[in-house]
Amino acid sequence: MSFRARLTTFFLIIVVVPMAAMGFLVFRLISDSQQAKTEARANGIASAAVSLYNEASRSAKLDARTVAVSLAHTPVAQVRSRAAALQSEVGIERITVSVGGRSVADVGARDALAPGVATVHSSSGRPARVVALSELSASQFASQLTGRGFGVVVRQRTRTLAATLPAAVGRDLPRFGQVDLNGRTYQTVGLDLSGFGTSPVQVTVLSDNSPTDGGVATDRVVAAIFILAFLALAGGFSLMASRALHSQLADFLAAARRLARGDFSSPIPTHGNDEFAALGTEFNTMSQQLAARLEELEREQQRVRRSIRSIGDAFAANLDRDALLELALRTAMDAVAADRGRVVTAREGGPELTELMRSGRVTGLEPSIIESEQSALGGDGIGQAWTKELAIATVALGEVASGGPTHGLITVARPGSSFNEDDLELLRSLAARATLALANVNLHRDVQRQAVTDDLTGLTTHGRFQQLLGAEMEQVRRYQYPVGLVMLDIDDFKSINDVYGHQQGDVVLRSVADVLRENSRDVDVAARYGGEEMALILPHTDLDGTYVIAERVREAIEALRVPLLEGSGALQITASLGAAASINGHKDELITAADNALYVAKREGKNRTVKADGQTANVLGGR
């Protein structure tokens, strides 16, 4: 979203939306105010109607007392005629007389309202006479209340007694609410007033809403004009502010783009003393500081390159191959500002490359990384590849041969720009020093292996055998588990050397060593004890188990056929073996027991296995 769009959205949020809400509230208040006026007007007319009705009722009550006194001694049979005469002479609208709860006279108009009641009690014990009298008819009552903009409807039950609005006759009128008559809306207020007998009189006042509706429309128009004028004024000021801000921001954007291109020669023009002027000043200061910082970084990069070369020189002193490769990967990543990478190496004895370690996230990048590695293998030891977001570079650790690199490949990747010639040359320099260090590691490993491995048989040397057996006996003394030892001697080996030569004897020794390795476990240690004598250390193996393994070795040697170096045919050889075990951790005693058992096997006829038992050795197997 552009700055102008954001500014427009901001204007809508802080100006238009609140003003729209205010307009809605004002319109609602206007409507509620006019409605309150209409209701107040209707309630005022209703109050006037109640007052008029009560006044007429009080006046009628006074007249009712006078009439009741004049009728107090009139015979019941003459009460009606006498009441009719009084009603005609005085101008009373209606008179009713009841004696003992029984109506004896009812003369006058049936639409009379606001009756006054008087009761006369006889001293002679006759029933009391109740006189109800009305001086006001329904039409008179309605006409006295009628005015401009409102009307009155008088009803008793379902009968309309009087109505100043003909359209309201026969209509259901709410007690308090609104009703539409002839296209006009009226506010209604209903009253229940006392009448003749037990039936009340319903008086409904109807106030015309048209004047207030016109006032509402006028007030809304005025409010709308005011709100629209405010919005137009605010919009004008916002447009002016937007253009001014956009112009200043355009200057900042142009300056930022110049900085991105490395141009620090054109500062931002500043005008006035406002915040934008202060921002421009700070921006120019930042530009100057950035130029100085870039120069410092260039010098720092040169120092880093020199440091990396020094680190490369230190690789030669590291004899831990995995740690050295990890250091080489980390240094290469730091040297070219990469954030991820990996090391692949060739397994010993084969050209296949396998991943040794990785740093950072390389999942999903394998196809591109392999492409870069293949490019390095097929070229001069350096390769590159690219993805949409990353640049990838690979350097070989050593001279590239047909079967792959001597030691492996280092691959690094970084976002952004490709690797330039300086970066690639730095990677080559680092790889050359790491290759030298790896050569030293391999040489040191070969020397170590030769120190503990017999050159002829590939078995452990006698000195290493003594060290390993001593260490095993330390564990036996600590944890009290058994360890077995087998001593093996090839039968008549001297005659083989005398008859067939020492080279044939060497072949026999290598063949027996192969049998010893094939019939032992990974945890066992096979060693050349001396001459044609060999030994096998069996951790966690008791005497019976040691004997079983020794017998299996003896049978495998007996079944062995060693081809002759000269002529056709093969040699069949045998061996004598002594088996012993220890749980007390005394190395010399164990060697002596196994050696004694071996010599017992020799004396008993060779090609057999003897199990040592304490200080004696008994023949338990063989033939």
Coordinates of C-alpha atoms in Angstrom, one line a residue:
M1 CA 0.0 0.0 0.0
S2 CA 1.4 3.4 -1.0
F3 CA 1.9 6.3 1.4
R4 CA -0.9 8.2 -0.2
A5 CA -3.3 5.3 0.2
R6 CA -2.2 4.9 3.8
L7 CA -2.8 8.6 4.4
T8 CA -6.2 8.4 2.8
T9 CA -7.1 5.4 5.0
F10 CA -5.8 7.3 8.0
F11 CA -8.1 10.3 7.0
L12 CA -11.1 8.0 6.7
I13 CA -10.3 6.4 10.1
I14 CA -9.8 9.6 12.1
V15 CA -12.2 12.0 10.3
V16 CA -14.8 10.3 8.1
V17 CA -15.7 7.4 10.4
P18 CA -16.1 9.6 13.5
M19 CA -18.1 12.2 11.6
A20 CA -20.4 9.5 10.2
A21 CA -20.9 8.2 13.7
M22 CA -21.6 11.7 14.9
G23 CA -24.1 12.3 12.1
F24 CA -25.9 9.1 12.9
L25 CA -26.0 10.2 16.6
V26 CA -27.2 13.7 15.7
F27 CA -30.0 12.4 13.4
R28 CA -31.0 10.0 16.1
L29 CA -31.1 12.8 18.7
I30 CA -33.2 15.0 16.4
S31 CA -35.7 12.2 15.8
D32 CA -35.9 11.4 19.5
S33 CA -36.3 15.1 20.4
Q34 CA -39.1 15.6 17.9
Q35 CA -40.8 12.4 19.0
A36 CA -40.5 13.6 22.6
K37 CA -42.2 16.9 21.6
T38 CA -45.0 15.0 19.9
E39 CA -45.5 12.8 22.9
A40 CA -45.4 15.8 25.3
R41 CA -48.0 17.6 23.2
A42 CA -50.3 14.5 23.2
N43 CA -49.8 14.0 27.0
G44 CA -50.7 17.7 27.5
I45 CA -53.9 17.4 25.6
A46 CA -54.7 14.2 27.6
S47 CA -54.1 16.1 30.9
A48 CA -56.4 18.8 29.7
A49 CA -59.0 16.2 28.9
V50 CA -58.8 14.7 32.4
S51 CA -59.0 18.1 34.0
L52 CA -62.1 19.1 31.9
Y53 CA -63.7 15.7 32.7
N54 CA -63.0 16.0 36.4
E55 CA -64.3 19.6 36.5
A56 CA -67.5 18.6 34.8
S57 CA -67.9 15.6 37.2
R58 CA -67.5 17.9 40.3
S59 CA -70.1 20.4 39.0
A60 CA -72.5 17.5 38.2
K61 CA -72.1 16.2 41.7
L62 CA -73.3 19.4 43.2
D63 CA -76.3 19.4 41.0
A64 CA -76.9 15.8 41.8
R65 CA -77.2 16.6 45.5
T66 CA -79.8 19.3 44.7
V67 CA -81.8 16.9 42.5
A68 CA -81.5 14.1 45.1
V69 CA -83.0 16.4 47.8
S70 CA -86.0 17.4 45.5
L71 CA -86.7 13.8 44.8
A72 CA -86.2 12.5 48.3
H73 CA -90.0 12.5 49.1
T74 CA -91.3 11.9 45.7
P75 CA -93.2 8.5 45.4
V76 CA -91.3 5.9 43.5
A77 CA -93.9 5.7 40.8
Q78 CA -93.6 9.5 40.1
V79 CA -89.7 9.6 40.3
R80 CA -89.2 9.1 36.5
S81 CA -91.7 11.8 35.5
R82 CA -90.3 14.2 38.1
A83 CA -86.7 13.5 36.9
A84 CA -87.7 14.1 33.3
A85 CA -89.3 17.4 34.2
L86 CA -86.1 18.5 36.1
Q87 CA -83.9 17.4 33.2
S88 CA -85.9 19.4 30.7
E89 CA -86.3 22.5 33.0
V90 CA -82.7 22.7 34.2
G91 CA -80.9 21.6 31.0
I92 CA -79.3 18.5 32.4
E93 CA -77.9 16.0 29.9
R94 CA -78.9 12.9 31.8
I95 CA -80.4 11.8 35.2
T96 CA -80.5 8.3 36.6
V97 CA -82.2 7.3 39.9
S98 CA -81.9 4.0 41.7
V99 CA -83.7 2.9 44.8
G100 CA -82.3 0.1 46.8
G101 CA -80.0 -0.9 44.0
R102 CA -82.9 -0.9 41.4
S103 CA -83.0 1.6 38.6
V104 CA -86.3 3.6 38.7
A105 CA -85.5 6.4 36.3
D106 CA -83.0 7.0 33.4
V107 CA -83.8 10.1 31.3
G108 CA -81.6 12.2 29.0
A109 CA -78.9 11.6 26.4
R110 CA -77.1 8.3 26.4
D111 CA -73.7 9.9 25.4
A112 CA -73.6 12.0 28.6
L113 CA -70.3 12.0 30.4
A114 CA -68.6 12.9 33.7
P115 CA -71.6 12.0 36.0
G116 CA -71.8 13.3 39.5
V117 CA -73.4 11.0 42.1
A118 CA -75.4 11.9 45.3
T119 CA -77.1 9.6 47.8
V120 CA -80.1 10.5 50.0
H121 CA -80.9 8.4 53.0
S122 CA -84.5 8.4 54.4
S123 CA -85.1 8.8 58.2
S124 CA -88.2 6.5 58.0
G125 CA -86.1 3.5 57.1
R126 CA -87.0 3.5 53.5
P127 CA -84.2 2.5 51.0
A128 CA -81.6 5.1 50.1
R129 CA -82.0 6.9 46.8
V130 CA -78.9 7.3 44.5
V131 CA -79.0 10.0 41.9
A132 CA -76.4 10.2 39.0
L133 CA -76.4 13.3 37.0
S134 CA -74.4 14.6 34.0
E135 CA -74.1 18.1 32.6
L136 CA -71.7 17.2 29.7
S137 CA -72.3 15.2 26.5
A138 CA -69.6 13.4 24.6
S139 CA -69.9 15.7 21.6
Q140 CA -69.6 18.8 23.9
F141 CA -66.6 17.2 25.6
A142 CA -64.9 16.4 22.3
S143 CA -65.6 19.9 20.8
Q144 CA -64.1 21.6 23.9
L145 CA -60.9 19.6 23.4
T146 CA -60.6 19.9 19.6
G147 CA -57.9 22.1 18.2
R148 CA -55.4 22.4 15.3
G149 CA -53.3 19.4 14.8
F150 CA -55.1 17.0 17.2
G151 CA -58.5 15.3 17.7
V152 CA -60.5 13.3 20.3
V153 CA -62.4 10.0 20.1
V154 CA -64.8 9.1 22.9
R155 CA -66.0 5.5 23.2
Q156 CA -67.8 3.3 25.6
R157 CA -67.1 -0.3 25.0
T158 CA -67.5 -0.8 21.2
R159 CA -69.8 2.2 20.7
T160 CA -68.3 5.5 19.6
L161 CA -69.9 8.4 21.5
A162 CA -68.1 11.2 19.8
A163 CA -65.2 11.7 17.4
T164 CA -63.6 14.9 16.0
L165 CA -61.7 12.8 13.4
P166 CA -64.1 10.9 11.2
A167 CA -61.3 8.6 9.9
A168 CA -60.7 7.3 13.5
V169 CA -64.3 5.9 13.8
G170 CA -64.2 2.1 13.8
R171 CA -60.4 2.0 13.9
D172 CA -58.4 0.2 16.6
L173 CA -56.5 2.9 18.4
P174 CA -53.5 1.9 20.6
R175 CA -53.5 3.2 24.1
F176 CA -50.1 4.7 23.6
G177 CA -48.4 4.6 20.2
Q178 CA -48.9 5.8 16.6
V179 CA -51.6 5.3 14.0
D180 CA -51.9 6.4 10.3
L181 CA -55.2 8.1 9.3
N182 CA -55.7 9.5 5.8
G183 CA -51.9 9.7 5.1
R184 CA -51.1 11.4 8.4
T185 CA -49.4 9.9 11.4
Y186 CA -50.9 10.6 14.9
Q187 CA -49.5 10.0 18.3
T188 CA -52.2 8.4 20.5
V189 CA -52.8 8.6 24.3
G190 CA -55.7 6.6 25.8
L191 CA -57.6 7.4 29.0
D192 CA -60.1 5.4 31.0
L193 CA -62.7 7.6 32.7
S194 CA -65.7 6.8 34.9
G195 CA -69.1 6.8 33.2
F196 CA -72.7 5.9 34.1
G197 CA -73.0 2.4 35.6
T198 CA -70.1 0.1 35.6
S199 CA -68.8 0.7 32.0
P200 CA -65.9 3.1 31.8
V201 CA -65.5 5.7 29.1
Q202 CA -62.4 5.5 26.8
V203 CA -61.1 8.8 25.7
T204 CA -58.3 8.8 23.0
V205 CA -56.3 11.9 22.2
L206 CA -54.7 12.0 18.7
S207 CA -51.8 14.4 18.1
D208 CA -50.8 15.1 14.5
N209 CA -47.1 14.3 13.9
S210 CA -46.8 16.3 10.7
P211 CA -45.4 19.5 12.2
T212 CA -42.8 17.6 14.1
D213 CA -41.9 15.5 11.1
G214 CA -41.3 18.7 9.1
G215 CA -39.1 20.0 11.9
V216 CA -37.1 16.7 11.9
A217 CA -36.5 17.0 8.2
T218 CA -35.3 20.6 8.5
D219 CA -33.0 19.9 11.4
R220 CA -31.5 16.9 9.6
V221 CA -30.8 18.9 6.5
V222 CA -29.1 21.6 8.6
A223 CA -27.0 18.9 10.4
A224 CA -26.1 17.2 7.1
I225 CA -24.9 20.5 5.5
F226 CA -22.8 21.2 8.6
I227 CA -21.2 17.7 8.5
L228 CA -20.6 17.8 4.7
A229 CA -19.0 21.2 5.1
F230 CA -16.7 19.9 7.8
L231 CA -15.7 16.9 5.7
A232 CA -15.0 19.0 2.7
L233 CA -12.8 21.4 4.8
A234 CA -11.0 18.5 6.4
G235 CA -10.5 16.8 3.0
G236 CA -9.0 20.0 1.6
F237 CA -6.5 20.3 4.4
S238 CA -5.7 16.6 4.2
L239 CA -5.0 16.9 0.5
M240 CA -2.7 19.8 1.0
A241 CA -0.9 18.0 3.8
S242 CA -0.7 14.8 1.7
R243 CA 0.9 16.6 -1.2
A244 CA 3.4 18.3 1.1
L245 CA 4.3 15.1 2.8
H246 CA 4.5 13.2 -0.5
S247 CA 6.9 15.8 -1.9
Q248 CA 9.2 15.6 1.1
L249 CA 9.1 11.8 1.2
A250 CA 9.9 11.7 -2.5
D251 CA 13.1 13.6 -1.7
F252 CA 13.9 11.1 1.0
L253 CA 13.2 8.1 -1.3
A254 CA 15.5 9.5 -4.0
A255 CA 18.3 10.1 -1.5
A256 CA 17.8 6.5 -0.1
R257 CA 18.1 5.1 -3.6
R258 CA 21.3 7.0 -4.2
L259 CA 22.7 5.6 -1.0
A260 CA 21.7 2.1 -2.1
R261 CA 23.8 2.6 -5.3
G262 CA 26.7 3.7 -3.1
D263 CA 26.4 7.4 -4.0
F264 CA 27.0 9.5 -0.8
S265 CA 27.7 12.8 -2.6
S266 CA 24.1 14.2 -2.8
P267 CA 22.6 15.1 0.6
I268 CA 18.9 15.7 1.1
P269 CA 17.8 19.4 0.9
T270 CA 16.3 20.6 4.1
H271 CA 13.8 23.5 4.5
G272 CA 12.4 25.1 7.7
N273 CA 12.7 23.9 11.2
D274 CA 10.0 21.2 11.4
E275 CA 10.4 17.5 12.1
F276 CA 11.0 16.7 8.4
A277 CA 13.9 19.1 8.3
A278 CA 15.4 17.5 11.4
L279 CA 14.9 14.1 9.8
G280 CA 16.7 15.3 6.7
T281 CA 19.6 16.5 8.7
E282 CA 19.8 13.2 10.6
F283 CA 19.6 11.4 7.3
N284 CA 22.5 13.4 5.9
T285 CA 24.5 12.7 9.1
M286 CA 23.7 9.0 8.8
S287 CA 24.9 9.0 5.1
Q288 CA 28.2 10.5 6.1
Q289 CA 28.6 8.0 9.0
L290 CA 27.6 5.1 6.6
A291 CA 30.3 6.2 4.1
A292 CA 32.9 6.2 6.9
R293 CA 31.6 2.8 8.1
L294 CA 31.9 1.3 4.7
E295 CA 35.5 2.4 4.4
E296 CA 36.1 0.9 7.8
L297 CA 34.4 -2.4 6.8
E298 CA 36.6 -2.6 3.7
R299 CA 39.7 -2.3 5.9
E300 CA 38.1 -4.8 8.3
Q301 CA 37.5 -7.2 5.4
Q302 CA 41.2 -7.1 4.5
R303 CA 42.1 -7.9 8.1
V304 CA 39.6 -10.8 8.1
R305 CA 41.2 -12.2 5.0
R306 CA 44.6 -12.0 6.5
S307 CA 43.2 -13.7 9.7
I308 CA 41.6 -16.5 7.7
R309 CA 44.9 -17.2 6.0
S310 CA 46.5 -17.3 9.5
I311 CA 43.8 -19.7 10.6
G312 CA 44.4 -21.9 7.6
D313 CA 48.0 -22.1 8.6
A314 CA 46.9 -23.3 12.0
F315 CA 45.0 -26.2 10.4
A316 CA 48.2 -28.2 10.1
A317 CA 48.5 -28.6 13.8
N318 CA 45.0 -30.1 14.3
L319 CA 44.9 -33.9 14.4
D320 CA 41.1 -34.3 14.9
R321 CA 39.7 -34.9 11.4
D322 CA 36.0 -34.1 12.2
A323 CA 36.9 -31.0 14.3
L324 CA 39.2 -29.8 11.6
L325 CA 36.5 -30.1 8.9
E326 CA 34.0 -28.3 11.2
L327 CA 36.5 -25.5 11.7
A328 CA 37.1 -25.3 7.9
L329 CA 33.4 -25.1 7.2
R330 CA 32.8 -22.4 9.9
T331 CA 35.8 -20.4 8.7
A332 CA 34.7 -20.6 5.1
M333 CA 31.2 -19.4 6.0
D334 CA 32.6 -16.5 8.0
A335 CA 35.0 -15.6 5.2
V336 CA 32.4 -15.1 2.5
A337 CA 29.4 -14.1 4.8
A338 CA 27.5 -17.3 4.2
D339 CA 24.8 -18.4 6.5
R340 CA 24.6 -22.1 5.7
G341 CA 26.8 -24.9 4.3
R342 CA 27.8 -28.5 4.5
V343 CA 30.9 -30.9 4.2
V344 CA 30.8 -34.1 2.2
T345 CA 33.6 -36.6 2.3
A346 CA 34.5 -39.8 0.4
R347 CA 34.3 -43.0 2.5
E348 CA 37.6 -44.8 3.1
G349 CA 38.1 -47.3 0.3
G350 CA 35.4 -45.9 -2.1
P351 CA 34.6 -42.8 -4.2
E352 CA 31.0 -42.3 -3.0
L353 CA 30.4 -38.9 -1.3
T354 CA 28.4 -38.8 1.9
E355 CA 27.5 -35.8 4.1
L356 CA 29.6 -35.5 7.2
M357 CA 28.1 -32.3 8.8
R358 CA 26.0 -29.3 8.0
S359 CA 25.5 -25.8 9.4
G360 CA 22.4 -23.7 9.0
R361 CA 19.3 -24.7 7.1
V362 CA 20.1 -26.6 3.9
T363 CA 17.0 -28.8 3.7
G364 CA 15.3 -28.4 0.3
L365 CA 18.6 -27.1 -1.3
E366 CA 20.1 -30.5 -1.9
P367 CA 19.6 -30.5 -5.8
S368 CA 21.3 -27.1 -6.1
I369 CA 24.1 -28.1 -3.7
I370 CA 24.7 -31.3 -5.6
E371 CA 24.8 -29.3 -8.9
S372 CA 27.5 -27.0 -7.4
E373 CA 29.5 -30.1 -6.0
Q374 CA 29.4 -31.8 -9.4
S375 CA 30.6 -28.6 -11.0
A376 CA 33.6 -28.6 -8.6
L377 CA 34.3 -32.3 -9.3
G378 CA 34.1 -31.8 -13.1
G379 CA 36.2 -28.6 -13.2
D380 CA 39.2 -27.2 -11.4
G381 CA 38.0 -27.9 -7.9
I382 CA 35.6 -24.9 -7.6
G383 CA 31.9 -24.9 -8.6
Q384 CA 28.9 -22.7 -8.3
A385 CA 25.1 -22.9 -8.5
W386 CA 22.2 -20.5 -7.9
T387 CA 18.6 -20.6 -6.6
K388 CA 16.0 -17.8 -6.7
E389 CA 17.3 -16.5 -3.3
L390 CA 20.7 -18.0 -2.7
A391 CA 24.2 -18.2 -4.3
I392 CA 26.1 -21.5 -3.7
A393 CA 29.8 -22.2 -4.0
T394 CA 31.8 -25.5 -3.6
V395 CA 35.5 -26.0 -3.1
A396 CA 37.4 -29.3 -3.2
L397 CA 39.7 -30.3 -0.4
G398 CA 42.6 -31.5 -2.5
E399 CA 43.4 -32.3 -6.1
V400 CA 40.3 -33.5 -8.0
A401 CA 40.8 -37.0 -9.5
S402 CA 38.6 -39.2 -11.6
G403 CA 37.1 -40.9 -8.5
G404 CA 36.4 -37.6 -6.7
P405 CA 38.3 -35.3 -4.4
T406 CA 41.1 -36.5 -2.2
H407 CA 39.4 -35.6 1.1
G408 CA 35.9 -34.1 0.3
L409 CA 34.0 -30.9 -0.6
I410 CA 33.0 -27.8 1.4
T411 CA 29.8 -26.1 0.1
V412 CA 28.6 -22.7 1.4
A413 CA 25.5 -20.6 0.5
R414 CA 24.4 -17.1 1.2
P415 CA 21.4 -14.9 0.2
G416 CA 21.9 -12.0 -2.2
S417 CA 24.8 -11.5 -4.6
S418 CA 26.9 -14.2 -6.2
F419 CA 30.4 -15.1 -5.1
N420 CA 33.0 -12.9 -6.8
E421 CA 36.6 -13.8 -7.7
D422 CA 37.9 -12.6 -4.4
D423 CA 35.5 -14.9 -2.6
L424 CA 36.4 -17.9 -4.7
E425 CA 40.1 -17.3 -4.3
L426 CA 39.7 -17.0 -0.6
L427 CA 37.8 -20.4 -0.6
R428 CA 40.7 -22.0 -2.6
S429 CA 43.3 -20.7 -0.2
L430 CA 41.3 -22.0 2.8
A431 CA 40.8 -25.4 1.1
A432 CA 44.5 -25.7 0.3
R433 CA 45.4 -25.2 4.0
A434 CA 42.7 -27.5 5.2
T435 CA 43.9 -30.2 2.7
L436 CA 47.4 -29.9 4.1
A437 CA 46.0 -30.3 7.6
L438 CA 43.9 -33.4 6.6
A439 CA 47.0 -35.0 5.1
N440 CA 48.8 -34.5 8.4
V441 CA 45.8 -36.1 10.2
N442 CA 45.8 -39.1 7.8
L443 CA 49.6 -39.5 8.3
H444 CA 49.3 -39.3 12.0
R445 CA 46.4 -41.9 11.9
D446 CA 48.5 -44.3 9.7
V447 CA 51.4 -44.0 12.2
Q448 CA 49.1 -44.7 15.1
R449 CA 47.6 -47.7 13.3
Q450 CA 51.0 -49.1 12.5
A451 CA 52.1 -48.8 16.1
V452 CA 49.3 -51.0 17.3
T453 CA 48.7 -53.3 14.3
D454 CA 50.8 -56.2 13.1
D455 CA 51.9 -55.5 9.5
L456 CA 51.7 -59.2 8.4
T457 CA 48.4 -60.4 10.0
G458 CA 46.6 -57.1 10.6
L459 CA 46.0 -58.3 14.2
T460 CA 46.8 -56.3 17.3
T461 CA 50.4 -56.2 18.3
H462 CA 51.7 -57.9 21.4
G463 CA 52.3 -54.6 23.2
R464 CA 48.8 -53.4 22.4
F465 CA 47.4 -56.8 23.5
Q466 CA 49.0 -56.3 26.9
Q467 CA 47.6 -52.8 27.3
L468 CA 44.1 -53.9 26.3
L469 CA 44.1 -57.0 28.5
G470 CA 45.3 -54.9 31.4
A471 CA 42.6 -52.3 30.9
E472 CA 40.0 -55.1 30.7
M473 CA 41.2 -56.6 34.0
E474 CA 40.8 -53.3 35.7
Q475 CA 37.1 -53.4 34.7
V476 CA 36.9 -57.0 35.9
R477 CA 38.1 -56.0 39.3
R478 CA 35.7 -53.1 39.5
Y479 CA 32.5 -54.8 38.1
Q480 CA 33.2 -58.5 38.8
Y481 CA 32.3 -59.8 35.4
P482 CA 34.3 -62.7 33.7
V483 CA 36.8 -62.3 30.8
G484 CA 38.1 -65.2 28.7
L485 CA 41.4 -65.7 27.0
V486 CA 42.3 -68.1 24.2
M487 CA 45.9 -68.8 23.4
L488 CA 46.5 -70.4 19.9
D489 CA 49.6 -72.0 18.4
I490 CA 49.8 -73.4 14.8
D491 CA 50.9 -77.0 14.8
D492 CA 54.3 -77.8 13.2
F493 CA 54.6 -74.3 11.8
K494 CA 58.5 -74.6 11.7
S495 CA 58.3 -77.5 9.3
I496 CA 56.1 -75.4 7.0
N497 CA 58.8 -72.7 6.9
D498 CA 61.5 -75.3 6.4
V499 CA 59.7 -77.2 3.6
Y500 CA 57.8 -74.5 1.8
G501 CA 59.7 -71.3 2.7
H502 CA 58.9 -68.3 4.9
Q503 CA 56.7 -66.7 2.3
Q504 CA 54.4 -69.7 2.4
G505 CA 54.5 -69.5 6.2
D506 CA 53.4 -65.8 5.9
V507 CA 50.4 -66.9 3.9
V508 CA 49.5 -69.5 6.6
L509 CA 49.8 -66.8 9.3
R510 CA 47.5 -64.4 7.4
S511 CA 45.0 -67.2 6.7
V512 CA 44.8 -68.2 10.4
A513 CA 44.5 -64.5 11.4
D514 CA 41.5 -64.2 9.0
V515 CA 39.9 -67.2 10.6
L516 CA 40.5 -65.7 14.1
R517 CA 38.8 -62.4 13.1
E518 CA 35.9 -64.2 11.3
N519 CA 35.0 -66.3 14.4
S520 CA 35.2 -63.5 17.0
R521 CA 32.8 -60.8 18.0
D522 CA 33.2 -57.0 17.5
V523 CA 34.0 -56.6 21.2
D524 CA 36.7 -59.3 21.1
V525 CA 40.4 -58.5 20.6
A526 CA 42.5 -60.7 18.3
A527 CA 46.2 -60.3 18.6
R528 CA 49.5 -61.8 17.3
Y529 CA 51.2 -62.9 20.5
G530 CA 54.5 -63.8 18.9
G531 CA 55.8 -66.0 16.0
E532 CA 53.0 -68.5 15.1
E533 CA 51.2 -67.9 18.4
M534 CA 48.0 -65.8 18.6
A535 CA 45.6 -64.8 21.3
L536 CA 41.9 -63.8 21.6
I537 CA 40.5 -61.6 24.5
L538 CA 36.8 -62.3 25.1
P539 CA 35.1 -59.7 27.4
H540 CA 32.1 -60.8 29.5
T541 CA 32.7 -64.5 28.7
D542 CA 33.1 -67.3 31.2
L543 CA 35.2 -70.4 30.9
D544 CA 32.6 -72.5 29.2
G545 CA 31.9 -69.8 26.7
T546 CA 35.6 -69.2 26.0
Y547 CA 36.0 -72.9 25.3
V548 CA 33.1 -73.0 22.9
I549 CA 34.6 -70.0 20.9
A550 CA 38.1 -71.6 21.0
E551 CA 36.7 -74.9 19.7
R552 CA 34.9 -73.1 16.9
V553 CA 38.1 -71.5 15.9
R554 CA 40.0 -74.8 16.0
E555 CA 37.5 -76.5 13.7
A556 CA 37.6 -73.6 11.3
I557 CA 41.4 -73.8 11.1
E558 CA 41.2 -77.6 10.6
A559 CA 38.8 -77.1 7.7
L560 CA 41.1 -74.4 6.1
R561 CA 42.9 -75.1 2.9
V562 CA 45.9 -72.8 2.2
P563 CA 46.9 -72.7 -1.5
L564 CA 50.6 -73.3 -2.2
L565 CA 52.5 -70.4 -3.7
E566 CA 54.5 -72.8 -5.9
G567 CA 52.9 -75.7 -7.7
S568 CA 49.4 -76.9 -7.3
G569 CA 47.6 -78.2 -4.2
A570 CA 46.9 -76.8 -0.8
L571 CA 48.1 -77.1 2.8
Q572 CA 45.9 -78.5 5.5
I573 CA 47.0 -77.1 8.9
T574 CA 45.8 -77.5 12.5
A575 CA 46.2 -75.6 15.7
S576 CA 46.3 -76.2 19.4
L577 CA 44.3 -73.9 21.7
G578 CA 44.2 -73.2 25.4
A579 CA 41.1 -71.6 27.0
A580 CA 41.0 -69.8 30.4
A581 CA 38.8 -67.3 32.2
S582 CA 39.2 -65.0 35.2
I583 CA 36.9 -63.1 37.5
N584 CA 39.6 -61.9 39.9
G585 CA 41.3 -59.4 37.5
H586 CA 44.8 -60.9 37.6
K587 CA 46.2 -60.5 34.1
D588 CA 49.4 -62.6 34.5
E589 CA 47.5 -65.5 36.2
L590 CA 45.0 -65.5 33.3
I591 CA 47.8 -65.6 30.6
T592 CA 49.7 -68.3 32.5
A593 CA 46.5 -70.4 32.8
A594 CA 45.7 -70.1 29.1
D595 CA 49.4 -70.8 28.1
N596 CA 49.5 -73.9 30.4
A597 CA 46.3 -75.2 28.8
L598 CA 47.9 -74.6 25.3
Y599 CA 50.9 -76.7 26.2
V600 CA 48.7 -79.5 27.6
A601 CA 47.0 -79.5 24.2
K602 CA 50.4 -79.8 22.5
R603 CA 51.5 -82.7 24.7
E604 CA 48.2 -84.5 24.3
G605 CA 48.7 -84.7 20.5
K606 CA 47.9 -81.3 19.1
N607 CA 44.8 -80.1 17.1
R608 CA 42.7 -79.9 20.2
T609 CA 41.3 -77.4 22.7
V610 CA 42.1 -77.6 26.4
K611 CA 40.2 -75.8 29.1
A612 CA 42.1 -74.5 32.1
D613 CA 40.8 -75.4 35.5
G614 CA 42.5 -73.7 38.5
Q615 CA 46.2 -74.7 38.5
T616 CA 45.7 -77.7 36.3
A617 CA 44.7 -78.1 32.6
N618 CA 42.4 -81.0 31.5
V619 CA 41.8 -82.0 27.9
L620 CA 38.1 -81.3 27.3
G621 CA 37.8 -81.3 23.5
G622 CA 39.5 -81.9 20.2
R623 CA 40.7 -85.1 18.7

